[in-house]
Amino acid sequence: MSSSIRQVTLPSGDLVPALGQGTWFMGENAHKQKQEITALQLGIDNGLTLIDTAEMYADGGAEKVVGLAIENRRDKVFLVSKVLPYHASLNGTIKACEASLRRMKTDYVDLYLLHWPGSIPLAETVNAMETLIKQGKIKHWGVSNFDVDDLLELENYVASKQLITNQVLYNLSRRGIEYDLLPWSEQYHLPTMAYSPIEQGRILKHPVLATLAQEHSVTPAQIALAWVLRRKDIIAIPKASSSEHVMDNINALKVVLSADDLATLDKAFPAPKRKQALEML
């Protein structure tokens, strides 16, 4: 299965699967820990080797689950975590990263993101990220929830290819980034990581999704996920806390949406016609 997963090339040259695994809301219930670990390991074993987490998720609980899941599998995983903006000072970023590493029982993170823009000057956060790279605690860094203006400001402090990705909310019902952020990112060859690609399930009862799912003999979630994955510059990171859900996500990779399907979805979920404020969950 893993060989069939399309790869996305990051500015660093690293190849990662277009479909990864998110962990938002994991680690919140001890009774679900074994199930969550099993799901993440099943994903890894089937090629979903990019795992996204954050210090914010369950106050570090998600990172602990990830640490248990990647034990004896660390070399197979491209690990992504995030620092909260109010921790993103020079010393604060380093301390936050070190705490994340302890929770995940690893020596390094492949990609470390600023979770969203905050009040600490970006220049200081960039300095912290570069310091972490020199210390070997992270391999690359990027951002999350940055709009075009934020990225333009960041350009003042970073050299070409330092920035690896921008992780933002993107799904059928949240298409605002198509107006300017995605074109900007495409122009600068900056891949976008899409969180909540099925809007945490809220869009799945839409009748158009149900109809297309029936026509393709798949689930509405697989249609919604296939739509996000239609773009070659997108990495989708849906959460799957059960083995069944993991396999559903993997099978979404087999769904091929026709031009008519895409037109039907455009009608039901219209593309933006003007600039919209960047949405977050």
mmCIF file of C-alpha atoms in Angstrom:
data_model
loop_
_atom_site.group_PDB
_atom_site.id
_atom_site.type_symbol
_atom_site.label_atom_id
_atom_site.label_comp_id
_atom_site.label_asym_id
_atom_site.label_seq_id
_atom_site.Cartn_x
_atom_site.Cartn_y
_atom_site.Cartn_z
ATOM 1 C CA MET A 1 0.000 0.000 0.000
ATOM 2 C CA SER A 2 2.755 2.442 0.898
ATOM 3 C CA SER A 3 4.210 2.439 -2.616
ATOM 4 C CA SER A 4 0.930 3.752 -3.999
ATOM 5 C CA ILE A 5 0.863 6.859 -1.818
ATOM 6 C CA ARG A 6 1.755 9.965 -3.783
ATOM 7 C CA GLN A 7 4.729 11.878 -2.407
ATOM 8 C CA VAL A 8 5.133 15.633 -2.017
ATOM 9 C CA THR A 9 8.580 17.205 -2.288
ATOM 10 C CA LEU A 10 9.308 19.766 0.415
ATOM 11 C CA PRO A 11 11.600 22.752 -0.267
ATOM 12 C CA SER A 12 14.263 20.876 1.713
ATOM 13 C CA GLY A 13 14.146 18.038 -0.812
ATOM 14 C CA ASP A 14 12.507 15.654 1.647
ATOM 15 C CA LEU A 15 9.725 13.466 0.271
ATOM 16 C CA VAL A 16 6.647 13.033 2.461
ATOM 17 C CA PRO A 17 3.349 11.283 1.764
ATOM 18 C CA ALA A 18 0.505 13.490 0.517
ATOM 19 C CA LEU A 19 -1.630 11.818 3.190
ATOM 20 C CA GLY A 20 -0.364 11.976 6.746
ATOM 21 C CA GLN A 21 -1.833 11.514 10.216
ATOM 22 C CA GLY A 22 -3.113 14.236 12.523
ATOM 23 C CA THR A 23 -3.372 13.883 16.303
ATOM 24 C CA TRP A 24 -5.573 16.775 17.424
ATOM 25 C CA PHE A 25 -7.838 15.496 20.258
ATOM 26 C CA MET A 26 -5.642 12.443 20.848
ATOM 27 C CA GLY A 27 -4.215 11.886 24.304
ATOM 28 C CA GLU A 28 -7.244 13.300 26.076
ATOM 29 C CA ASN A 29 -8.625 9.997 27.360
ATOM 30 C CA ALA A 30 -6.399 7.322 28.894
ATOM 31 C CA HIS A 31 -8.941 4.638 28.017
ATOM 32 C CA LYS A 32 -8.451 5.409 24.302
ATOM 33 C CA GLN A 33 -4.652 5.448 24.389
ATOM 34 C CA LYS A 34 -4.119 1.867 23.205
ATOM 35 C CA GLN A 35 -6.571 2.342 20.337
ATOM 36 C CA GLU A 36 -4.892 5.599 19.296
ATOM 37 C CA ILE A 37 -1.417 4.037 19.369
ATOM 38 C CA THR A 38 -2.615 1.069 17.315
ATOM 39 C CA ALA A 39 -4.201 3.400 14.756
ATOM 40 C CA LEU A 40 -1.048 5.494 14.362
ATOM 41 C CA GLN A 41 1.113 2.387 14.005
ATOM 42 C CA LEU A 42 -1.239 0.928 11.396
ATOM 43 C CA GLY A 43 -0.961 4.165 9.465
ATOM 44 C CA ILE A 44 2.835 4.137 9.647
ATOM 45 C CA ASP A 45 2.961 0.531 8.481
ATOM 46 C CA ASN A 46 0.766 1.461 5.496
ATOM 47 C CA GLY A 47 2.801 4.452 4.384
ATOM 48 C CA LEU A 48 1.203 7.299 6.365
ATOM 49 C CA THR A 49 4.580 8.153 7.795
ATOM 50 C CA LEU A 50 4.048 11.884 8.355
ATOM 51 C CA ILE A 51 2.628 12.419 11.841
ATOM 52 C CA ASP A 52 1.534 15.876 12.943
ATOM 53 C CA THR A 53 1.154 16.858 16.584
ATOM 54 C CA ALA A 54 1.646 19.883 18.863
ATOM 55 C CA GLU A 55 2.450 20.818 22.441
ATOM 56 C CA MET A 56 -1.058 22.314 22.623
ATOM 57 C CA TYR A 57 -2.909 19.076 21.892
ATOM 58 C CA ALA A 58 -4.162 17.695 25.195
ATOM 59 C CA ASP A 59 -1.470 19.782 26.935
ATOM 60 C CA GLY A 60 1.208 17.470 25.586
ATOM 61 C CA GLY A 61 -0.913 14.330 25.856
ATOM 62 C CA ALA A 62 -1.005 13.836 22.089
ATOM 63 C CA GLU A 63 2.788 14.009 21.926
ATOM 64 C CA LYS A 64 2.999 11.285 24.572
ATOM 65 C CA VAL A 65 0.720 9.066 22.467
ATOM 66 C CA VAL A 66 2.881 9.763 19.429
ATOM 67 C CA GLY A 67 5.999 8.877 21.407
ATOM 68 C CA LEU A 68 4.550 5.499 22.302
ATOM 69 C CA ALA A 69 3.368 4.908 18.731
ATOM 70 C CA ILE A 70 6.737 5.646 17.112
ATOM 71 C CA GLU A 71 8.783 3.541 19.518
ATOM 72 C CA ASN A 72 10.925 1.231 17.353
ATOM 73 C CA ARG A 73 9.545 3.045 14.287
ATOM 74 C CA ARG A 74 11.227 6.441 14.643
ATOM 75 C CA ASP A 75 13.375 6.021 11.537
ATOM 76 C CA LYS A 76 10.244 5.470 9.427
ATOM 77 C CA VAL A 77 8.464 8.629 10.573
ATOM 78 C CA PHE A 78 8.549 12.269 9.475
ATOM 79 C CA LEU A 79 7.580 13.913 12.756
ATOM 80 C CA VAL A 80 5.924 17.345 12.905
ATOM 81 C CA SER A 81 5.193 19.315 16.084
ATOM 82 C CA LYS A 82 4.405 22.918 16.946
ATOM 83 C CA VAL A 83 5.299 25.606 19.444
ATOM 84 C CA LEU A 84 2.584 27.866 20.828
ATOM 85 C CA PRO A 85 2.996 31.541 19.867
ATOM 86 C CA TYR A 86 3.308 32.695 23.483
ATOM 87 C CA HIS A 87 6.211 30.276 23.946
ATOM 88 C CA ALA A 88 7.915 31.443 20.748
ATOM 89 C CA SER A 89 10.648 33.639 22.235
ATOM 90 C CA LEU A 90 14.260 32.564 21.778
ATOM 91 C CA ASN A 91 14.507 30.725 25.098
ATOM 92 C CA GLY A 92 10.832 29.776 25.165
ATOM 93 C CA THR A 93 10.934 28.030 21.794
ATOM 94 C CA ILE A 94 13.983 26.025 22.779
ATOM 95 C CA LYS A 95 12.426 24.995 26.111
ATOM 96 C CA ALA A 96 9.127 24.091 24.421
ATOM 97 C CA CYS A 97 10.909 21.984 21.836
ATOM 98 C CA GLU A 98 12.960 20.185 24.476
ATOM 99 C CA ALA A 99 9.755 19.394 26.412
ATOM 100 C CA SER A 100 8.129 18.041 23.237
ATOM 101 C CA LEU A 101 11.157 15.848 22.571
ATOM 102 C CA ARG A 102 10.958 14.422 26.085
ATOM 103 C CA ARG A 103 7.262 13.644 25.699
ATOM 104 C CA MET A 104 7.843 11.939 22.359
ATOM 105 C CA LYS A 105 11.014 10.186 23.578
ATOM 106 C CA THR A 106 13.016 11.257 20.561
ATOM 107 C CA ASP A 107 16.172 13.291 19.972
ATOM 108 C CA TYR A 108 14.806 15.406 17.135
ATOM 109 C CA VAL A 109 11.716 16.610 15.292
ATOM 110 C CA ASP A 110 11.778 16.575 11.497
ATOM 111 C CA LEU A 111 9.653 19.704 11.193
ATOM 112 C CA TYR A 112 8.824 22.249 13.901
ATOM 113 C CA LEU A 113 6.091 24.830 13.289
ATOM 114 C CA LEU A 114 5.056 28.103 14.876
ATOM 115 C CA HIS A 115 1.421 27.259 15.643
ATOM 116 C CA TRP A 116 0.043 30.673 14.679
ATOM 117 C CA PRO A 117 1.302 34.285 14.570
ATOM 118 C CA GLY A 118 1.624 35.892 17.983
ATOM 119 C CA SER A 119 2.982 38.976 19.714
ATOM 120 C CA ILE A 120 6.603 37.820 19.923
ATOM 121 C CA PRO A 121 8.615 39.294 17.024
ATOM 122 C CA LEU A 122 9.001 36.849 14.142
ATOM 123 C CA ALA A 123 12.719 37.629 13.955
ATOM 124 C CA GLU A 124 13.173 36.204 17.458
ATOM 125 C CA THR A 125 11.217 33.049 16.628
ATOM 126 C CA VAL A 126 13.226 32.559 13.431
ATOM 127 C CA ASN A 127 16.421 32.905 15.485
ATOM 128 C CA ALA A 128 15.106 30.246 17.856
ATOM 129 C CA MET A 129 14.267 27.873 14.993
ATOM 130 C CA GLU A 130 17.700 28.287 13.448
ATOM 131 C CA THR A 131 19.304 27.723 16.852
ATOM 132 C CA LEU A 132 17.352 24.469 17.239
ATOM 133 C CA ILE A 133 18.581 23.346 13.820
ATOM 134 C CA LYS A 134 22.198 24.032 14.836
ATOM 135 C CA GLN A 135 21.607 22.071 18.049
ATOM 136 C CA GLY A 136 20.269 19.120 16.059
ATOM 137 C CA LYS A 137 16.917 19.186 17.855
ATOM 138 C CA ILE A 138 14.944 19.941 14.706
ATOM 139 C CA LYS A 139 15.770 19.337 11.057
ATOM 140 C CA HIS A 140 13.476 21.949 9.510
ATOM 141 C CA TRP A 141 10.926 24.542 10.542
ATOM 142 C CA GLY A 142 7.779 26.122 9.173
ATOM 143 C CA VAL A 143 4.613 27.918 10.191
ATOM 144 C CA SER A 144 0.929 27.290 10.709
ATOM 145 C CA ASN A 145 -2.108 29.534 10.275
ATOM 146 C CA PHE A 146 -0.124 32.180 8.369
ATOM 147 C CA ASP A 147 -1.905 34.295 5.766
ATOM 148 C CA VAL A 148 -0.191 36.028 2.839
ATOM 149 C CA ASP A 149 0.608 39.180 4.855
ATOM 150 C CA ASP A 150 2.203 37.056 7.580
ATOM 151 C CA LEU A 151 4.314 35.201 5.017
ATOM 152 C CA LEU A 152 5.378 38.451 3.403
ATOM 153 C CA GLU A 153 6.572 39.706 6.786
ATOM 154 C CA LEU A 154 8.415 36.456 7.341
ATOM 155 C CA GLU A 155 10.241 36.965 4.050
ATOM 156 C CA ASN A 156 12.197 39.732 5.785
ATOM 157 C CA TYR A 157 13.873 37.199 8.073
ATOM 158 C CA VAL A 158 14.273 33.969 6.112
ATOM 159 C CA ALA A 159 16.375 32.859 3.177
ATOM 160 C CA SER A 160 15.139 30.747 0.295
ATOM 161 C CA LYS A 161 14.056 27.216 1.254
ATOM 162 C CA GLN A 162 14.289 27.824 5.008
ATOM 163 C CA LEU A 163 10.513 27.730 5.270
ATOM 164 C CA ILE A 164 9.226 24.192 4.659
ATOM 165 C CA THR A 165 5.428 24.454 4.867
ATOM 166 C CA ASN A 166 2.437 26.472 6.019
ATOM 167 C CA GLN A 167 -0.200 24.403 7.797
ATOM 168 C CA VAL A 168 -3.706 25.840 7.468
ATOM 169 C CA LEU A 169 -7.360 24.918 7.629
ATOM 170 C CA TYR A 170 -8.561 23.668 4.250
ATOM 171 C CA ASN A 171 -11.548 21.609 3.202
ATOM 172 C CA LEU A 172 -14.643 21.829 0.996
ATOM 173 C CA SER A 173 -16.373 24.244 3.338
ATOM 174 C CA ARG A 174 -13.236 26.338 4.033
ATOM 175 C CA ARG A 175 -11.913 27.361 0.626
ATOM 176 C CA GLY A 176 -10.876 30.934 1.366
ATOM 177 C CA ILE A 177 -7.172 30.184 0.885
ATOM 178 C CA GLU A 178 -7.802 29.411 -2.787
ATOM 179 C CA TYR A 179 -8.226 33.125 -3.542
ATOM 180 C CA ASP A 180 -4.706 34.276 -2.673
ATOM 181 C CA LEU A 181 -2.816 32.087 -0.188
ATOM 182 C CA LEU A 182 -2.655 28.928 -2.309
ATOM 183 C CA PRO A 183 -1.626 30.832 -5.476
ATOM 184 C CA TRP A 184 1.073 32.672 -3.484
ATOM 185 C CA SER A 185 2.330 29.403 -2.000
ATOM 186 C CA GLU A 186 2.333 27.727 -5.397
ATOM 187 C CA GLN A 187 4.342 30.603 -6.880
ATOM 188 C CA TYR A 188 6.989 30.194 -4.157
ATOM 189 C CA HIS A 189 6.874 26.375 -4.235
ATOM 190 C CA LEU A 190 5.716 26.226 -0.630
ATOM 191 C CA PRO A 191 3.603 23.107 0.016
ATOM 192 C CA THR A 192 0.482 23.553 2.120
ATOM 193 C CA MET A 193 -0.426 21.175 4.925
ATOM 194 C CA ALA A 194 -4.213 20.942 5.288
ATOM 195 C CA TYR A 195 -5.616 20.304 8.745
ATOM 196 C CA SER A 196 -9.236 19.263 9.382
ATOM 197 C CA PRO A 197 -9.645 18.196 5.721
ATOM 198 C CA ILE A 198 -13.139 16.861 6.433
ATOM 199 C CA GLU A 199 -14.104 19.731 8.786
ATOM 200 C CA GLN A 200 -14.054 17.348 11.772
ATOM 201 C CA GLY A 201 -16.970 15.492 10.191
ATOM 202 C CA ARG A 202 -19.357 18.441 10.108
ATOM 203 C CA ILE A 203 -19.756 18.443 6.311
ATOM 204 C CA LEU A 204 -20.299 14.725 5.875
ATOM 205 C CA LYS A 205 -24.091 14.840 5.941
ATOM 206 C CA HIS A 206 -24.223 17.184 2.956
ATOM 207 C CA PRO A 207 -26.492 15.562 0.331
ATOM 208 C CA VAL A 208 -24.064 16.180 -2.529
ATOM 209 C CA LEU A 209 -21.299 14.331 -0.700
ATOM 210 C CA ALA A 210 -23.716 11.502 0.032
ATOM 211 C CA THR A 211 -24.732 11.249 -3.633
ATOM 212 C CA LEU A 212 -21.155 11.255 -4.936
ATOM 213 C CA ALA A 213 -20.124 8.730 -2.293
ATOM 214 C CA GLN A 214 -22.891 6.412 -3.433
ATOM 215 C CA GLU A 215 -21.870 6.811 -7.075
ATOM 216 C CA HIS A 216 -18.249 5.938 -6.252
ATOM 217 C CA SER A 217 -19.177 3.220 -3.707
ATOM 218 C CA VAL A 218 -17.165 4.998 -1.017
ATOM 219 C CA THR A 219 -17.939 7.110 2.057
ATOM 220 C CA PRO A 220 -18.655 10.860 2.104
ATOM 221 C CA ALA A 221 -15.449 11.327 4.107
ATOM 222 C CA GLN A 222 -13.444 9.658 1.353
ATOM 223 C CA ILE A 223 -14.963 11.991 -1.235
ATOM 224 C CA ALA A 224 -14.133 15.030 0.906
ATOM 225 C CA LEU A 225 -10.583 13.814 1.507
ATOM 226 C CA ALA A 226 -10.040 12.930 -2.162
ATOM 227 C CA TRP A 227 -11.109 16.481 -3.039
ATOM 228 C CA VAL A 228 -8.396 17.976 -0.794
ATOM 229 C CA LEU A 229 -5.829 15.532 -2.178
ATOM 230 C CA ARG A 230 -6.655 16.484 -5.786
ATOM 231 C CA ARG A 231 -4.029 19.228 -5.576
ATOM 232 C CA LYS A 232 -0.408 18.152 -5.964
ATOM 233 C CA ASP A 233 0.882 20.781 -3.513
ATOM 234 C CA ILE A 234 -1.309 19.711 -0.578
ATOM 235 C CA ILE A 235 -0.481 17.390 2.304
ATOM 236 C CA ALA A 236 -3.633 16.344 4.158
ATOM 237 C CA ILE A 237 -3.397 15.369 7.828
ATOM 238 C CA PRO A 238 -6.746 13.940 8.962
ATOM 239 C CA LYS A 239 -6.943 12.459 12.433
ATOM 240 C CA ALA A 240 -7.874 8.791 12.658
ATOM 241 C CA SER A 241 -8.097 7.354 16.157
ATOM 242 C CA SER A 242 -9.281 3.885 15.097
ATOM 243 C CA SER A 243 -7.839 1.286 12.725
ATOM 244 C CA GLU A 244 -11.017 1.316 10.639
ATOM 245 C CA HIS A 245 -10.761 5.074 10.203
ATOM 246 C CA VAL A 246 -7.101 4.782 9.171
ATOM 247 C CA MET A 247 -7.962 2.325 6.418
ATOM 248 C CA ASP A 248 -10.845 4.524 5.270
ATOM 249 C CA ASN A 249 -8.408 7.407 4.891
ATOM 250 C CA ILE A 250 -5.920 5.263 2.986
ATOM 251 C CA ASN A 251 -8.634 4.048 0.628
ATOM 252 C CA ALA A 252 -9.541 7.661 -0.148
ATOM 253 C CA LEU A 253 -6.306 7.712 -2.141
ATOM 254 C CA LYS A 254 -7.967 5.411 -4.672
ATOM 255 C CA VAL A 255 -10.861 7.793 -5.311
ATOM 256 C CA VAL A 256 -10.544 9.643 -8.609
ATOM 257 C CA LEU A 257 -12.911 12.580 -8.948
ATOM 258 C CA SER A 258 -13.972 13.390 -12.508
ATOM 259 C CA ALA A 259 -14.339 16.881 -13.942
ATOM 260 C CA ASP A 260 -18.113 16.497 -13.509
ATOM 261 C CA ASP A 261 -17.625 15.476 -9.867
ATOM 262 C CA LEU A 262 -15.467 18.523 -9.233
ATOM 263 C CA ALA A 263 -18.002 20.799 -10.922
ATOM 264 C CA THR A 264 -20.760 19.327 -8.755
ATOM 265 C CA LEU A 265 -18.705 19.956 -5.613
ATOM 266 C CA ASP A 266 -17.887 23.508 -6.762
ATOM 267 C CA LYS A 267 -21.575 24.225 -7.071
ATOM 268 C CA ALA A 268 -22.335 22.849 -3.611
ATOM 269 C CA PHE A 269 -19.239 24.386 -1.990
ATOM 270 C CA PRO A 270 -18.409 27.516 -4.043
ATOM 271 C CA ALA A 271 -14.853 28.762 -4.434
ATOM 272 C CA PRO A 272 -14.133 32.228 -2.980
ATOM 273 C CA LYS A 273 -14.654 35.254 -5.215
ATOM 274 C CA ARG A 274 -12.859 37.734 -2.972
ATOM 275 C CA LYS A 275 -10.256 37.877 -0.217
ATOM 276 C CA GLN A 276 -11.392 36.264 3.027
ATOM 277 C CA ALA A 277 -9.856 36.388 6.476
ATOM 278 C CA LEU A 278 -7.824 33.264 7.166
ATOM 279 C CA GLU A 279 -10.014 30.796 9.030
ATOM 280 C CA MET A 280 -8.818 28.751 11.992
ATOM 281 C CA LEU A 281 -10.237 26.045 14.204
#
